[in-house]
Amino acid sequence: MGKRLAALALSGFVLVALVGSATADQDSRGGGEQAKPLVFGHRGASGYRPEHTLASYELAARMGADYIEPDLVSTKDGVLVARHENEISGTTDVASRPEFASRKATKTIDGSPLTGWFTEDFTLAELKTLRAVERIPELRQRNTIYNKRFDVPTLQEVIDLSKRLSWELKRDIGIAPETKHPTYFQSIGKPLEPALVRALDRNGLNKPQAKVVVQSFEVSNLTALNRELRVPLVQLTSASGAPYDFIVKGDKRTYADIISPAGLRDVAKYADWLGPEKSQIIPRDPAGFLKTPTSLVGDAHKAGLKVVPYTFRNENNFLPADFRSSAVAAEYGNAFGEFEKFFATGVDGVFTDNPDTAVEARKAKR
């Protein structure tokens, strides 16, 4: 999407909105002109604010993120909301709310039992009474000051925020929604995909020029969405295991098969991006030090796919041993060193909890 200039004469003044940025990189089905590598605010700026809140998304955009990433789950009344999981005891104050004590349940999610409180058991109105809390307070103590200040946003609220910030910041703030546990939600009669397509259609975002990418760890829903959406799709992969829809169908292929050269050619038939766990690009040895990069980025590019690995974080707990500053897990290490190693592999983007760090690292790459 090139730069767009819209001018509106209103009561004697002109409102000008410039959207876009200077360095060109055109996605195969849209996505816009952007500096490379693209920076995806993972759950917003979750290194600084409780994840999947409007405050987290807004901060990510203001820090320079090209995209903000809402993970999508469904409410009881079929509204898409942003939570990393449908189980919300770690990201909201629901466990301390006596009026919802009876909602606690044990369910099987993607083949594993899980006990807690689940979005699909709450109406949107009920969810809106809950407040977000920091998911990993032992690592992000400074985030806890924002506990209970923000609510659970809907997809529509995230879209509205991205539009407002695009106008205010004079650059296009994209959204990268991820469908969470699509097979599970399909099984309980609350499929995510129809509501997502309706939301994109309703907001004029189902078109190649829209700055939207849609993600999934499963394959079946992406292949179905490929027939309905005109925006880029991202096949996410993990360093272990297999897509849950494959497991349900008895398909023996794993994520390792998906990232093989032949598997990547299959991915390119329905998706535009590959979103691997970063250890699939540069593995670590048993002591946590980076090893030689794999051929994955080159193989994906050869198949016509762009590559956006996850997740880059500043804390020692998440960094390779090469770049840890101390044995204190919550302290920051040399995140710039890790970005430099991954940028050298030719990745097209990064998912990061610390968008400002990624933007600064990207400046050094140019």
GROMACS .gro file of C-alpha atoms in nm:
model
  366
    1MET     CA    1   0.000   0.000   0.000
    2GLY     CA    2   0.174   0.321  -0.105
    3LYS     CA    3   0.144   0.647   0.081
    4ARG     CA    4  -0.211   0.776   0.091
    5LEU     CA    5  -0.311   1.139   0.124
    6ALA     CA    6  -0.664   1.225   0.228
    7ALA     CA    7  -0.774   1.583   0.266
    8LEU     CA    8  -1.104   1.702   0.404
    9ALA     CA    9  -1.206   2.068   0.401
   10LEU     CA   10  -1.412   2.127   0.712
   11SER     CA   11  -1.527   2.463   0.856
   12GLY     CA   12  -1.243   2.655   0.696
   13PHE     CA   13  -0.959   2.417   0.779
   14VAL     CA   14  -0.807   2.116   0.613
   15LEU     CA   15  -0.755   1.786   0.788
   16VAL     CA   16  -0.468   1.593   0.636
   17ALA     CA   17  -0.393   1.230   0.707
   18LEU     CA   18  -0.075   1.078   0.579
   19VAL     CA   19  -0.055   0.703   0.613
   20GLY     CA   20   0.250   0.497   0.530
   21SER     CA   21   0.624   0.507   0.581
   22ALA     CA   22   0.929   0.571   0.376
   23THR     CA   23   1.096   0.239   0.308
   24ALA     CA   24   0.916   0.024   0.054
   25ASP     CA   25   0.827  -0.343   0.105
   26GLN     CA   26   0.509  -0.465  -0.064
   27ASP     CA   27   0.337  -0.775   0.079
   28SER     CA   28   0.204  -1.024  -0.175
   29ARG     CA   29  -0.159  -0.947  -0.080
   30GLY     CA   30  -0.113  -0.604   0.065
   31GLY     CA   31   0.046  -0.498   0.389
   32GLY     CA   32   0.196  -0.165   0.302
   33GLU     CA   33   0.522   0.019   0.261
   34GLN     CA   34   0.726  -0.029   0.575
   35ALA     CA   35   1.075  -0.017   0.711
   36LYS     CA   36   1.226  -0.364   0.732
   37PRO     CA   37   1.221  -0.584   0.926
   38LEU     CA   38   0.864  -0.518   1.036
   39VAL     CA   39   0.799  -0.487   1.408
   40PHE     CA   40   0.493  -0.667   1.546
   41GLY     CA   41   0.392  -0.557   1.896
   42HIS     CA   42   0.339  -0.899   2.054
   43ARG     CA   43   0.017  -0.871   2.254
   44GLY     CA   44   0.088  -0.498   2.229
   45ALA     CA   45   0.382  -0.366   2.428
   46SER     CA   46   0.343  -0.644   2.682
   47GLY     CA   47   0.688  -0.584   2.824
   48TYR     CA   48   0.552  -0.259   2.969
   49ARG     CA   49   0.176  -0.300   3.017
   50PRO     CA   50  -0.049  -0.599   3.093
   51GLU     CA   51  -0.089  -0.786   2.767
   52HIS     CA   52  -0.387  -0.760   2.535
   53THR     CA   53  -0.514  -0.430   2.671
   54LEU     CA   54  -0.581  -0.117   2.471
   55ALA     CA   55  -0.310   0.051   2.676
   56SER     CA   56  -0.060  -0.215   2.569
   57TYR     CA   57  -0.156  -0.186   2.201
   58GLU     CA   58  -0.145   0.192   2.207
   59LEU     CA   59   0.198   0.198   2.368
   60ALA     CA   60   0.328  -0.047   2.106
   61ALA     CA   61   0.214   0.181   1.827
   62ARG     CA   62   0.361   0.488   1.991
   63MET     CA   63   0.691   0.302   2.033
   64GLY     CA   64   0.703   0.246   1.657
   65ALA     CA   65   0.545  -0.096   1.604
   66ASP     CA   66   0.416  -0.152   1.253
   67TYR     CA   67   0.151  -0.399   1.371
   68ILE     CA   68  -0.031  -0.469   1.697
   69GLU     CA   69  -0.127  -0.828   1.766
   70PRO     CA   70  -0.459  -0.924   1.927
   71ASP     CA   71  -0.506  -1.295   2.003
   72LEU     CA   72  -0.873  -1.375   1.953
   73VAL     CA   73  -1.108  -1.591   2.157
   74SER     CA   74  -1.488  -1.593   2.184
   75THR     CA   75  -1.730  -1.491   2.455
   76LYS     CA   76  -2.047  -1.682   2.541
   77ASP     CA   77  -2.243  -1.448   2.316
   78GLY     CA   78  -2.004  -1.490   2.023
   79VAL     CA   79  -1.805  -1.166   2.047
   80LEU     CA   80  -1.433  -1.181   1.963
   81VAL     CA   81  -1.216  -1.046   2.244
   82ALA     CA   82  -0.841  -1.019   2.288
   83ARG     CA   83  -0.690  -1.269   2.531
   84HIS     CA   84  -0.386  -1.493   2.484
   85GLU     CA   85  -0.592  -1.790   2.601
   86ASN     CA   86  -0.958  -1.855   2.661
   87GLU     CA   87  -0.855  -1.950   3.017
   88ILE     CA   88  -0.825  -1.612   3.189
   89SER     CA   89  -0.723  -1.668   3.551
   90GLY     CA   90  -0.366  -1.557   3.480
   91THR     CA   91  -0.452  -1.242   3.286
   92THR     CA   92  -0.757  -1.105   3.472
   93ASP     CA   93  -0.878  -1.072   3.830
   94VAL     CA   94  -1.152  -1.331   3.779
   95ALA     CA   95  -1.017  -1.567   4.046
   96SER     CA   96  -1.072  -1.300   4.312
   97ARG     CA   97  -1.428  -1.224   4.206
   98PRO     CA   98  -1.672  -1.420   4.428
   99GLU     CA   99  -1.963  -1.362   4.193
  100PHE     CA  100  -1.787  -1.579   3.934
  101ALA     CA  101  -1.656  -1.853   4.165
  102SER     CA  102  -1.909  -2.103   4.030
  103ARG     CA  103  -1.778  -2.055   3.674
  104LYS     CA  104  -1.451  -2.230   3.755
  105ALA     CA  105  -1.427  -2.544   3.544
  106THR     CA  106  -1.194  -2.808   3.405
  107LYS     CA  107  -1.195  -2.843   3.028
  108THR     CA  108  -0.989  -3.023   2.768
  109ILE     CA  109  -0.822  -2.765   2.545
  110ASP     CA  110  -0.623  -2.898   2.250
  111GLY     CA  111  -0.602  -3.239   2.413
  112SER     CA  112  -0.489  -3.125   2.759
  113PRO     CA  113  -0.698  -3.074   3.076
  114LEU     CA  114  -0.705  -2.717   3.201
  115THR     CA  115  -0.874  -2.576   3.510
  116GLY     CA  116  -0.980  -2.216   3.544
  117TRP     CA  117  -1.225  -1.964   3.405
  118PHE     CA  118  -1.298  -1.953   3.032
  119THR     CA  119  -1.412  -1.668   2.810
  120GLU     CA  120  -1.678  -1.880   2.643
  121ASP     CA  121  -1.858  -1.905   2.979
  122PHE     CA  122  -1.893  -1.526   3.011
  123THR     CA  123  -2.102  -1.279   2.816
  124LEU     CA  124  -1.922  -0.973   2.689
  125ALA     CA  125  -2.096  -0.763   2.952
  126GLU     CA  126  -1.967  -0.993   3.226
  127LEU     CA  127  -1.614  -0.997   3.084
  128LYS     CA  128  -1.613  -0.620   3.075
  129THR     CA  129  -1.647  -0.616   3.455
  130LEU     CA  130  -1.312  -0.797   3.488
  131ARG     CA  131  -0.978  -0.619   3.494
  132ALA     CA  132  -0.652  -0.721   3.332
  133VAL     CA  133  -0.349  -0.816   3.540
  134GLU     CA  134   0.015  -0.886   3.458
  135ARG     CA  135   0.063  -1.249   3.354
  136ILE     CA  136   0.426  -1.294   3.469
  137PRO     CA  137   0.470  -1.055   3.765
  138GLU     CA  138   0.785  -1.230   3.882
  139LEU     CA  139   0.958  -1.105   3.565
  140ARG     CA  140   0.770  -0.781   3.506
  141GLN     CA  141   0.725  -0.631   3.850
  142ARG     CA  142   0.691  -0.281   3.705
  143ASN     CA  143   0.388  -0.390   3.503
  144THR     CA  144   0.197  -0.479   3.818
  145ILE     CA  145   0.138  -0.112   3.898
  146TYR     CA  146  -0.109  -0.121   3.607
  147ASN     CA  147  -0.300  -0.421   3.740
  148LYS     CA  148  -0.680  -0.378   3.732
  149ARG     CA  149  -0.665  -0.048   3.543
  150PHE     CA  150  -0.775  -0.186   3.205
  151ASP     CA  151  -1.051  -0.413   3.080
  152VAL     CA  152  -1.067  -0.688   2.818
  153PRO     CA  153  -1.095  -0.529   2.473
  154THR     CA  154  -1.304  -0.651   2.183
  155LEU     CA  155  -1.164  -0.696   1.833
  156GLN     CA  156  -1.372  -0.398   1.723
  157GLU     CA  157  -1.214  -0.181   1.992
  158VAL     CA  158  -0.868  -0.286   1.871
  159ILE     CA  159  -0.961  -0.199   1.512
  160ASP     CA  160  -1.098   0.138   1.621
  161LEU     CA  161  -0.778   0.206   1.815
  162SER     CA  162  -0.558   0.120   1.516
  163LYS     CA  163  -0.757   0.357   1.297
  164ARG     CA  164  -0.735   0.640   1.548
  165LEU     CA  165  -0.363   0.592   1.601
  166SER     CA  166  -0.299   0.568   1.226
  167TRP     CA  167  -0.452   0.913   1.185
  168GLU     CA  168  -0.282   1.058   1.492
  169LEU     CA  169   0.066   0.915   1.425
  170LYS     CA  170   0.041   0.974   1.049
  171ARG     CA  171   0.142   0.619   0.964
  172ASP     CA  172  -0.060   0.305   0.910
  173ILE     CA  173  -0.086   0.094   1.228
  174GLY     CA  174  -0.165  -0.259   1.119
  175ILE     CA  175  -0.337  -0.538   1.310
  176ALA     CA  176  -0.225  -0.901   1.320
  177PRO     CA  177  -0.508  -1.103   1.477
  178GLU     CA  178  -0.435  -1.463   1.574
  179THR     CA  179  -0.713  -1.718   1.599
  180LYS     CA  180  -0.660  -1.912   1.923
  181HIS     CA  181  -0.764  -2.277   1.952
  182PRO     CA  182  -0.982  -2.269   1.639
  183THR     CA  183  -1.060  -2.643   1.645
  184TYR     CA  184  -1.173  -2.618   2.007
  185PHE     CA  185  -1.399  -2.320   1.943
  186GLN     CA  186  -1.542  -2.494   1.638
  187SER     CA  187  -1.618  -2.799   1.853
  188ILE     CA  188  -1.826  -2.597   2.102
  189GLY     CA  189  -2.023  -2.420   1.831
  190LYS     CA  190  -1.844  -2.086   1.856
  191PRO     CA  191  -1.618  -2.076   1.549
  192LEU     CA  192  -1.384  -1.778   1.538
  193GLU     CA  193  -1.350  -1.739   1.165
  194PRO     CA  194  -1.699  -1.617   1.061
  195ALA     CA  195  -1.690  -1.340   1.322
  196LEU     CA  196  -1.338  -1.241   1.215
  197VAL     CA  197  -1.435  -1.224   0.848
  198ARG     CA  198  -1.746  -1.021   0.932
  199ALA     CA  199  -1.541  -0.776   1.138
  200LEU     CA  200  -1.286  -0.725   0.861
  201ASP     CA  201  -1.562  -0.686   0.602
  202ARG     CA  202  -1.757  -0.443   0.821
  203ASN     CA  203  -1.450  -0.225   0.873
  204GLY     CA  204  -1.340  -0.224   0.510
  205LEU     CA  205  -1.029  -0.428   0.592
  206ASN     CA  206  -1.083  -0.736   0.377
  207LYS     CA  207  -0.884  -0.608   0.082
  208PRO     CA  208  -0.524  -0.630  -0.039
  209GLN     CA  209  -0.454  -0.268   0.056
  210ALA     CA  210  -0.555  -0.320   0.419
  211LYS     CA  211  -0.275  -0.348   0.670
  212VAL     CA  212  -0.394  -0.673   0.823
  213VAL     CA  213  -0.236  -1.016   0.858
  214VAL     CA  214  -0.418  -1.314   1.011
  215GLN     CA  215  -0.236  -1.588   1.200
  216SER     CA  216  -0.295  -1.942   1.322
  217PHE     CA  217  -0.100  -2.237   1.460
  218GLU     CA  218  -0.352  -2.462   1.285
  219VAL     CA  219  -0.373  -2.527   0.912
  220SER     CA  220  -0.734  -2.608   0.830
  221ASN     CA  221  -0.872  -2.271   0.933
  222LEU     CA  222  -0.603  -2.086   0.740
  223THR     CA  223  -0.680  -2.282   0.423
  224ALA     CA  224  -1.049  -2.198   0.471
  225LEU     CA  225  -0.973  -1.831   0.542
  226ASN     CA  226  -0.759  -1.819   0.229
  227ARG     CA  227  -1.082  -1.854   0.031
  228GLU     CA  228  -1.254  -1.568   0.215
  229LEU     CA  229  -0.985  -1.316   0.298
  230ARG     CA  230  -0.777  -1.096   0.070
  231VAL     CA  231  -0.519  -1.010   0.335
  232PRO     CA  232  -0.194  -1.199   0.406
  233LEU     CA  233  -0.207  -1.512   0.620
  234VAL     CA  234   0.063  -1.632   0.862
  235GLN     CA  235   0.125  -2.000   0.933
  236LEU     CA  236   0.264  -2.016   1.286
  237THR     CA  237   0.484  -2.309   1.388
  238SER     CA  238   0.635  -2.442   1.708
  239ALA     CA  239   0.970  -2.607   1.776
  240SER     CA  240   0.783  -2.919   1.889
  241GLY     CA  241   0.450  -3.090   1.838
  242ALA     CA  242   0.198  -3.060   1.558
  243PRO     CA  243  -0.103  -2.848   1.461
  244TYR     CA  244  -0.396  -2.959   1.674
  245ASP     CA  245  -0.624  -2.993   1.373
  246PHE     CA  246  -0.373  -3.245   1.229
  247ILE     CA  247  -0.383  -3.442   1.554
  248VAL     CA  248  -0.764  -3.450   1.554
  249LYS     CA  249  -0.770  -3.573   1.193
  250GLY     CA  250  -0.501  -3.835   1.249
  251ASP     CA  251  -0.261  -3.652   1.018
  252LYS     CA  252   0.088  -3.759   1.127
  253ARG     CA  253   0.266  -3.447   1.003
  254THR     CA  254   0.435  -3.228   1.263
  255TYR     CA  255   0.559  -2.870   1.269
  256ALA     CA  256   0.899  -3.011   1.171
  257ASP     CA  257   0.738  -3.146   0.854
  258ILE     CA  258   0.572  -2.811   0.785
  259ILE     CA  259   0.906  -2.626   0.788
  260SER     CA  260   1.076  -2.875   0.557
  261PRO     CA  261   1.132  -2.746   0.201
  262ALA     CA  262   0.840  -2.958   0.073
  263GLY     CA  263   0.620  -2.848   0.364
  264LEU     CA  264   0.697  -2.483   0.301
  265ARG     CA  265   0.590  -2.519  -0.060
  266ASP     CA  266   0.256  -2.650   0.067
  267VAL     CA  267   0.225  -2.359   0.311
  268ALA     CA  268   0.281  -2.114   0.026
  269LYS     CA  269  -0.034  -2.247  -0.143
  270TYR     CA  270  -0.255  -2.086   0.124
  271ALA     CA  271  -0.038  -1.849   0.332
  272ASP     CA  272   0.200  -1.561   0.270
  273TRP     CA  273   0.412  -1.564   0.584
  274LEU     CA  274   0.574  -1.821   0.811
  275GLY     CA  275   0.580  -1.741   1.184
  276PRO     CA  276   0.827  -1.985   1.342
  277GLU     CA  277   0.944  -2.011   1.698
  278LYS     CA  278   1.279  -1.833   1.689
  279SER     CA  279   1.473  -2.146   1.790
  280GLN     CA  280   1.368  -2.295   1.456
  281ILE     CA  281   1.583  -2.025   1.293
  282ILE     CA  282   1.876  -2.020   1.537
  283PRO     CA  283   1.874  -2.317   1.775
  284ARG     CA  284   2.033  -2.310   2.121
  285ASP     CA  285   2.271  -2.563   2.269
  286PRO     CA  286   2.195  -2.732   2.604
  287ALA     CA  287   2.359  -2.440   2.790
  288GLY     CA  288   2.138  -2.188   2.610
  289PHE     CA  289   2.395  -2.045   2.370
  290LEU     CA  290   2.305  -1.979   2.007
  291LYS     CA  291   2.418  -2.233   1.751
  292THR     CA  292   2.458  -2.200   1.374
  293PRO     CA  293   2.142  -2.076   1.199
  294THR     CA  294   1.934  -2.330   1.012
  295SER     CA  295   1.836  -2.291   0.648
  296LEU     CA  296   1.475  -2.209   0.739
  297VAL     CA  297   1.472  -1.841   0.639
  298GLY     CA  298   1.630  -1.915   0.302
  299ASP     CA  299   1.403  -2.215   0.245
  300ALA     CA  300   1.094  -2.009   0.327
  301HIS     CA  301   1.201  -1.727   0.098
  302LYS     CA  302   1.265  -1.979  -0.178
  303ALA     CA  303   0.907  -2.101  -0.134
  304GLY     CA  304   0.780  -1.741  -0.160
  305LEU     CA  305   0.709  -1.693   0.210
  306LYS     CA  306   0.813  -1.408   0.435
  307VAL     CA  307   0.937  -1.495   0.783
  308VAL     CA  308   0.840  -1.338   1.118
  309PRO     CA  309   0.974  -1.530   1.420
  310TYR     CA  310   0.852  -1.507   1.781
  311THR     CA  311   0.906  -1.396   2.058
  312PHE     CA  312   1.178  -1.140   2.132
  313ARG     CA  313   1.193  -1.013   2.489
  314ASN     CA  314   1.444  -0.805   2.683
  315GLU     CA  315   1.460  -1.005   3.007
  316ASN     CA  316   1.750  -1.243   3.076
  317ASN     CA  317   1.498  -1.520   3.132
  318PHE     CA  318   1.415  -1.522   2.762
  319LEU     CA  319   1.749  -1.428   2.606
  320PRO     CA  320   2.012  -1.669   2.475
  321ALA     CA  321   2.296  -1.724   2.721
  322ASP     CA  322   2.519  -1.525   2.485
  323PHE     CA  323   2.336  -1.206   2.577
  324ARG     CA  324   2.230  -1.244   2.941
  325SER     CA  325   2.360  -0.970   3.169
  326SER     CA  326   2.336  -1.164   3.495
  327ALA     CA  327   2.173  -1.461   3.663
  328VAL     CA  328   1.874  -1.244   3.761
  329ALA     CA  329   1.591  -1.356   3.534
  330ALA     CA  330   1.398  -1.026   3.543
  331GLU     CA  331   1.693  -0.803   3.458
  332TYR     CA  332   1.744  -0.683   3.102
  333GLY     CA  333   2.022  -0.835   2.897
  334ASN     CA  334   2.170  -0.741   2.562
  335ALA     CA  335   1.856  -0.774   2.353
  336PHE     CA  336   2.023  -0.574   2.076
  337GLY     CA  337   2.276  -0.853   2.034
  338GLU     CA  338   2.000  -1.107   1.979
  339PHE     CA  339   1.822  -0.886   1.727
  340GLU     CA  340   2.147  -0.839   1.536
  341LYS     CA  341   2.192  -1.217   1.506
  342PHE     CA  342   1.838  -1.270   1.380
  343PHE     CA  343   1.833  -0.971   1.148
  344ALA     CA  344   2.147  -1.117   0.987
  345THR     CA  345   1.949  -1.427   0.886
  346GLY     CA  346   1.721  -1.214   0.665
  347VAL     CA  347   1.397  -1.233   0.864
  348ASP     CA  348   1.121  -1.003   0.738
  349GLY     CA  349   0.977  -0.917   1.077
  350VAL     CA  350   0.981  -0.995   1.448
  351PHE     CA  351   0.722  -1.046   1.719
  352THR     CA  352   0.841  -0.864   2.028
  353ASP     CA  353   0.714  -0.767   2.372
  354ASN     CA  354   0.945  -0.463   2.359
  355PRO     CA  355   0.870  -0.278   2.034
  356ASP     CA  356   1.093   0.018   2.119
  357THR     CA  357   1.395  -0.210   2.149
  358ALA     CA  358   1.319  -0.374   1.814
  359VAL     CA  359   1.272  -0.036   1.644
  360GLU     CA  360   1.606   0.086   1.782
  361ALA     CA  361   1.776  -0.237   1.672
  362ARG     CA  362   1.625  -0.195   1.325
  363LYS     CA  363   1.779   0.152   1.297
  364ALA     CA  364   2.124   0.002   1.348
  365LYS     CA  365   2.059  -0.248   1.070
  366ARG     CA  366   2.003   0.014   0.801
   0.00000   0.00000   0.00000
